[in-house]
């Protein structure tokens, strides 16, 4: 439940496409701007941006877009438990070791 509440609380920020930090970076307008990768990577390491924002940045660098079904953004599968009728999000064995 806590994971869901955090997701809902941060949905607007994530949907905006803005990486918030010392300098605002618009991840929707980054095509060809790979020089920002070290900055974005460091923001992700520090926890200044979400996993979703970081993955969207990487997908944008790869020219992936919601506008083209053949180049749709890629996100890793994080679940390991596909057999339980209910997922226990507090149990580390529910998730893959990435």
XYZ file of N, CA and C in Angstrom:
294
model
N 0.832 -1.192 0.000
C 0.000 0.000 0.000
C 0.870 1.247 0.000
N 1.958 1.243 0.748
C 2.849 2.386 0.796
C 3.478 2.647 -0.576
N 3.836 1.592 -1.296
C 4.403 1.743 -2.633
C 3.384 2.415 -3.548
N 2.135 1.971 -3.470
C 1.081 2.552 -4.298
C 0.883 4.028 -3.959
N 0.861 4.357 -2.667
C 0.672 5.757 -2.265
C 1.807 6.626 -2.784
N 3.037 6.128 -2.712
C 4.174 6.890 -3.235
C 4.070 7.072 -4.737
N 3.640 6.026 -5.429
C 3.480 6.103 -6.878
C 2.455 7.164 -7.250
N 1.312 7.146 -6.578
C 0.255 8.118 -6.859
C 0.721 9.525 -6.511
N 1.414 9.671 -5.391
C 1.868 10.992 -4.960
C 2.875 11.594 -5.928
N 3.677 10.748 -6.581
C 4.714 11.244 -7.484
C 4.330 11.160 -8.956
N 3.121 10.727 -9.243
C 2.711 10.538 -10.638
C 2.756 11.834 -11.430
N 2.329 12.926 -10.843
C 2.318 14.190 -11.572
C 3.731 14.637 -11.924
N 4.663 14.488 -10.969
C 6.044 14.873 -11.242
C 6.634 14.008 -12.348
N 6.397 12.702 -12.272
C 6.954 11.787 -13.267
C 6.346 12.038 -14.637
N 5.058 12.299 -14.684
C 4.375 12.515 -15.959
C 4.808 13.810 -16.622
N 5.284 14.761 -15.845
C 5.676 16.042 -16.426
C 6.928 15.920 -17.275
N 7.731 14.867 -17.016
C 8.957 14.709 -17.784
C 10.083 15.586 -17.301
N 9.925 16.249 -16.181
C 10.958 17.138 -15.660
C 11.806 16.405 -14.632
N 13.113 16.544 -14.746
C 14.025 16.050 -13.726
C 14.357 17.248 -12.857
N 13.974 17.168 -11.597
C 14.127 18.299 -10.701
C 15.426 18.157 -9.930
N 16.137 19.219 -9.798
C 17.385 19.211 -9.053
C 17.986 20.598 -9.119
N 19.323 20.674 -9.099
C 19.972 21.972 -9.155
C 19.667 22.692 -10.457
N 19.463 21.921 -11.514
C 19.021 22.519 -12.777
C 17.913 21.642 -13.336
N 16.813 22.243 -13.741
C 15.705 21.471 -14.296
C 16.086 20.980 -15.691
N 15.879 19.699 -15.932
C 16.184 19.099 -17.223
C 14.882 18.526 -17.756
N 14.507 18.911 -18.955
C 13.284 18.414 -19.575
C 13.629 17.167 -20.376
N 13.244 15.978 -19.853
C 13.635 14.734 -20.510
C 12.898 14.516 -21.815
N 11.859 15.268 -22.080
C 11.132 15.098 -23.330
C 11.839 15.801 -24.491
N 12.826 16.640 -24.205
C 13.527 17.382 -25.255
C 15.032 17.149 -25.169
N 15.445 15.894 -25.117
C 16.856 15.575 -24.932
C 17.497 14.888 -26.127
N 16.804 14.747 -27.203
C 17.349 14.038 -28.348
C 18.698 14.634 -28.746
N 19.737 13.781 -28.779
C 21.071 14.236 -29.159
C 21.831 14.930 -28.048
N 21.342 14.886 -26.819
C 22.013 15.574 -25.714
C 22.636 14.566 -24.751
N 23.450 13.667 -25.280
C 24.071 12.646 -24.440
C 25.115 13.242 -23.502
N 25.519 14.500 -23.727
C 26.485 15.132 -22.833
C 25.920 15.335 -21.425
N 24.602 15.214 -21.263
C 23.990 15.350 -19.945
C 23.975 14.035 -19.168
N 24.379 12.933 -19.812
C 24.316 11.627 -19.165
C 25.036 11.582 -17.818
N 26.274 12.073 -17.694
C 26.926 12.024 -16.377
C 26.159 12.796 -15.297
N 25.573 13.924 -15.666
C 24.804 14.726 -14.710
C 23.549 13.982 -14.273
N 22.828 13.438 -15.231
C 21.599 12.713 -14.929
C 21.916 11.451 -14.127
N 22.991 10.755 -14.494
C 23.384 9.546 -13.773
C 23.700 9.869 -12.313
N 24.384 10.966 -12.075
C 24.725 11.356 -10.705
C 23.473 11.741 -9.917
N 22.541 12.430 -10.554
C 21.280 12.770 -9.883
C 20.536 11.501 -9.482
N 20.576 10.474 -10.365
C 19.922 9.207 -10.064
C 20.620 8.508 -8.896
N 21.944 8.491 -8.907
C 22.704 7.862 -7.813
C 22.398 8.518 -6.476
N 22.229 9.834 -6.487
C 21.965 10.578 -5.252
C 20.515 10.482 -4.807
N 19.659 9.946 -5.666
C 18.240 9.847 -5.338
C 17.471 11.121 -5.626
N 18.072 12.034 -6.389
C 17.404 13.298 -6.730
C 16.334 13.104 -7.792
N 16.449 12.034 -8.571
C 15.441 11.722 -9.578
C 14.981 10.277 -9.376
N 13.808 9.971 -9.865
C 13.240 8.636 -9.691
C 13.816 7.669 -10.719
N 13.625 6.388 -10.477
C 14.021 5.372 -11.450
C 13.307 5.604 -12.775
N 12.015 5.959 -12.691
C 11.239 6.218 -13.907
C 11.868 7.364 -14.710
N 12.228 8.453 -14.053
C 12.825 9.590 -14.756
C 14.154 9.207 -15.399
N 14.954 8.440 -14.676
C 16.251 8.013 -15.214
C 16.059 7.112 -16.437
N 15.150 6.145 -16.329
C 14.901 5.247 -17.464
C 14.317 6.003 -18.653
N 13.466 6.989 -18.388
C 12.921 7.793 -19.486
C 14.036 8.595 -20.168
N 14.994 9.095 -19.394
C 16.127 9.803 -19.988
C 16.902 8.866 -20.914
N 17.203 7.654 -20.426
C 17.944 6.692 -21.250
C 17.160 6.320 -22.506
N 15.862 6.127 -22.364
C 15.026 5.816 -23.524
C 14.996 6.974 -24.508
N 14.992 8.196 -24.011
C 14.990 9.370 -24.880
C 16.302 9.456 -25.650
N 17.419 9.153 -24.972
C 18.711 9.153 -25.666
C 18.740 8.114 -26.781
N 18.016 7.031 -26.591
C 17.956 5.969 -27.597
C 16.886 6.255 -28.654
N 16.343 7.457 -28.637
C 15.295 7.880 -29.578
C 14.040 7.026 -29.492
N 13.725 6.538 -28.302
C 12.482 5.792 -28.090
C 11.409 6.786 -27.667
N 10.169 6.535 -28.085
C 9.108 7.498 -27.854
C 7.765 6.797 -27.742
N 6.856 7.406 -26.985
C 5.484 6.913 -26.928
C 4.767 7.158 -28.257
N 5.326 8.009 -29.103
C 4.688 8.371 -30.364
C 4.914 7.351 -31.474
N 5.819 6.390 -31.269
C 6.133 5.401 -32.293
C 6.091 4.014 -31.663
N 5.106 3.209 -32.027
C 4.937 1.897 -31.413
C 6.112 0.962 -31.665
N 6.883 1.198 -32.721
C 8.038 0.348 -32.987
C 9.258 0.763 -32.175
N 9.208 1.930 -31.569
C 10.323 2.436 -30.768
C 9.850 2.841 -29.377
N 8.911 2.077 -28.830
C 8.325 2.388 -27.534
C 9.380 2.272 -26.431
N 9.319 3.092 -25.380
C 10.300 3.018 -24.281
C 10.367 1.621 -23.655
N 11.553 1.265 -23.203
C 11.805 -0.038 -22.591
C 12.012 0.136 -21.093
N 11.359 -0.727 -20.322
C 11.527 -0.743 -18.874
C 11.785 -2.179 -18.438
N 12.712 -2.385 -17.500
C 13.027 -3.759 -17.088
C 11.915 -4.385 -16.250
N 11.783 -5.714 -16.350
C 10.879 -6.457 -15.481
C 11.544 -6.543 -14.117
N 10.820 -6.194 -13.061
C 11.428 -6.214 -11.733
C 10.849 -7.307 -10.841
N 9.755 -7.906 -11.250
C 9.129 -8.929 -10.412
C 9.750 -10.301 -10.646
N 9.821 -11.074 -9.579
C 10.313 -12.443 -9.659
C 9.207 -13.442 -9.333
N 8.169 -12.966 -8.669
C 7.087 -13.850 -8.217
C 5.895 -13.720 -9.159
N 5.683 -14.742 -9.993
C 4.561 -14.742 -10.927
C 3.528 -15.797 -10.583
N 3.676 -16.435 -9.408
C 2.772 -17.523 -9.053
C 1.813 -17.181 -7.921
N 2.164 -16.218 -7.088
C 1.311 -15.871 -5.945
C 0.049 -15.156 -6.407
N -1.048 -15.404 -5.692
C -2.295 -14.707 -6.031
C -2.246 -13.251 -5.571
N -1.425 -12.969 -4.551
C -1.202 -11.593 -4.074
C 0.290 -11.382 -3.895
N 0.779 -10.218 -4.293
C 2.195 -9.912 -4.142
C 2.461 -9.259 -2.799
N 3.471 -9.743 -2.117
C 3.920 -9.123 -0.876
C 5.078 -8.200 -1.234
N 4.802 -6.909 -1.318
C 5.822 -5.947 -1.731
C 6.862 -5.680 -0.662
N 6.650 -6.211 0.535
C 7.635 -6.075 1.611
C 8.643 -7.222 1.609
N 8.394 -8.257 0.809
C 9.259 -9.422 0.747
C 10.271 -9.241 -0.387
N 11.565 -9.157 -0.070
C 12.580 -8.949 -1.110
C 12.578 -10.040 -2.184
N 12.128 -11.249 -1.868
C 12.145 -12.322 -2.870
C 11.075 -12.108 -3.946
N 10.196 -11.139 -3.760
C 9.184 -10.805 -4.758
C 9.830 -10.149 -5.985
N 10.975 -9.529 -5.783
C 11.635 -8.746 -6.833
C 12.868 -9.448 -7.359
N 13.197 -9.224 -8.613
C 14.429 -9.749 -9.198
C 15.622 -9.019 -8.610
N 16.757 -9.686 -8.564
C 18.018 -9.072 -8.123
C 18.682 -8.429 -9.333
N 18.423 -7.140 -9.515
C 18.967 -6.449 -10.671
C 20.322 -5.888 -10.335
